[in-house]
Short mmCIF file of C-alpha atoms in Angstrom, two decimals:
data_model
loop_
_atom_site.label_atom_id
_atom_site.label_comp_id
_atom_site.label_asym_id
_atom_site.label_seq_id
_atom_site.Cartn_x
_atom_site.Cartn_y
_atom_site.Cartn_z
CA MET N 1 104.57 101.52 104.38
CA LYS N 2 104.36 104.83 102.74
CA LYS N 3 101.95 107.30 104.45
CA VAL N 4 99.65 108.87 101.74
CA VAL N 5 96.81 111.50 102.20
CA LEU N 6 94.04 111.84 99.85
CA ILE N 7 92.61 115.40 99.95
CA SER N 8 89.08 115.76 98.68
CA ARG N 9 85.66 116.94 99.60
CA LYS N 10 82.69 115.03 100.79
CA SER N 11 80.92 113.34 97.95
CA GLY N 12 79.59 109.70 96.83
CA GLN N 13 82.48 109.51 94.35
CA THR N 14 85.08 109.99 97.23
CA ASP N 15 83.32 107.42 99.37
CA SER N 16 83.32 105.07 96.28
CA PHE N 17 86.97 105.66 95.87
CA MET N 18 87.93 105.20 99.31
CA THR N 19 85.94 101.91 99.27
CA ALA N 20 88.24 100.65 96.59
CA VAL N 21 91.43 101.92 98.36
CA ASN N 22 90.22 99.99 101.47
CA LEU N 23 89.59 96.81 99.56
CA ALA N 24 93.00 96.91 97.89
CA ALA N 25 94.52 97.36 101.40
CA GLU N 26 92.61 94.56 102.73
CA LYS N 27 94.02 92.13 99.89
CA GLY N 28 97.50 93.06 101.42
CA ASP N 29 99.30 93.96 98.15
CA PHE N 30 99.13 97.85 98.63
CA GLY N 31 102.07 99.35 100.28
CA PHE N 32 100.44 102.40 101.45
CA GLU N 33 98.71 103.72 104.73
CA VAL N 34 95.93 106.04 103.31
CA LYS N 35 94.07 108.65 105.20
CA LEU N 36 91.19 110.89 103.81
CA ALA N 37 91.50 114.55 104.28
CA LEU N 38 88.05 116.29 103.60
CA HIS N 39 88.14 119.96 102.72
CA PRO N 40 87.87 122.40 104.51
CA LYS N 41 89.33 120.40 107.60
CA HIS N 42 92.18 118.76 105.42
CA ILE N 43 94.92 120.85 107.04
CA GLU N 44 93.98 119.43 110.53
CA VAL N 45 94.21 115.82 109.18
CA ILE N 46 97.54 116.30 107.36
CA GLU N 47 99.08 117.70 110.46
CA GLU N 48 97.91 114.97 112.52
CA PHE N 49 98.89 112.12 109.97
CA ASN N 50 102.12 113.65 108.71
CA PRO N 51 102.02 112.12 105.21
CA GLU N 52 104.92 111.50 102.94
CA PHE N 53 102.80 112.05 99.78
CA ALA N 54 99.35 113.59 98.99
CA ILE N 55 96.99 112.95 96.21
CA ILE N 56 94.65 115.69 95.52
CA SER N 57 91.43 114.49 94.15
CA PRO N 58 89.62 116.04 91.11
CA GLU N 59 86.81 116.83 93.42
CA MET N 60 88.95 119.67 94.55
CA ILE N 61 88.79 121.39 91.15
CA VAL N 62 87.70 124.68 92.93
CA TRP N 63 90.42 124.90 95.47
CA PRO N 64 93.71 123.45 93.95
CA ALA N 65 95.75 126.58 94.32
CA GLU N 66 95.15 126.78 98.10
CA VAL N 67 95.89 123.07 98.55
CA GLU N 68 99.00 123.17 96.22
CA LYS N 69 100.35 126.24 98.10
CA TYR N 70 100.04 124.58 101.52
CA LEU N 71 101.47 121.17 100.40
CA LYS N 72 104.60 123.09 98.88
CA GLU N 73 105.05 125.04 102.10
CA LYS N 74 104.91 121.68 103.96
CA ASN N 75 107.43 119.98 101.37
CA ILE N 76 105.02 117.25 100.77
CA PRO N 77 105.23 115.99 97.02
CA TYR N 78 101.81 115.34 95.62
CA ILE N 79 99.82 114.61 92.28
CA THR N 80 96.42 115.42 91.12
CA ALA N 81 94.38 112.40 90.28
CA LYS N 82 92.88 112.20 86.82
CA GLY N 83 89.07 112.46 86.98
CA SER N 84 88.76 109.33 84.75
CA HIS N 85 90.81 107.36 87.01
CA TYR N 86 89.26 108.59 90.02
CA GLY N 87 85.67 108.40 89.01
CA THR N 88 86.15 104.69 87.86
CA ARG N 89 88.05 103.81 91.09
CA GLN N 90 91.19 102.78 89.22
CA VAL N 91 93.34 102.82 92.67
CA ALA N 92 96.38 101.04 90.92
CA LYS N 93 96.56 103.67 88.15
CA ILE N 94 96.63 106.45 90.69
CA PHE N 95 98.95 105.08 93.23
CA GLU N 96 101.45 103.99 90.77
CA LEU N 97 102.23 107.72 90.55
CA VAL N 98 103.04 107.92 94.45
CA LYS N 99 106.79 108.39 94.70
#
């Protein structure tokens, strides 16, 4: 199972998206272990979880350079989720881009 970290900030939209991720995982057809890392403590979570891939939420629009720099230094591949997919909880569309 691939370990994926979702980097976001605390918001209702993030809570809603994580609910959709958890529902997909409960169905058993979701091949990812997902951990939520909330800004500004996202680095602590990433260090502990040691993910193989990262998804940056559109909620991080203010801090993308900081987050991308850190992920590049750690050699963690990443994508930034499209706002329309994130906001409408299209988990499958976002996670199909995880490599």
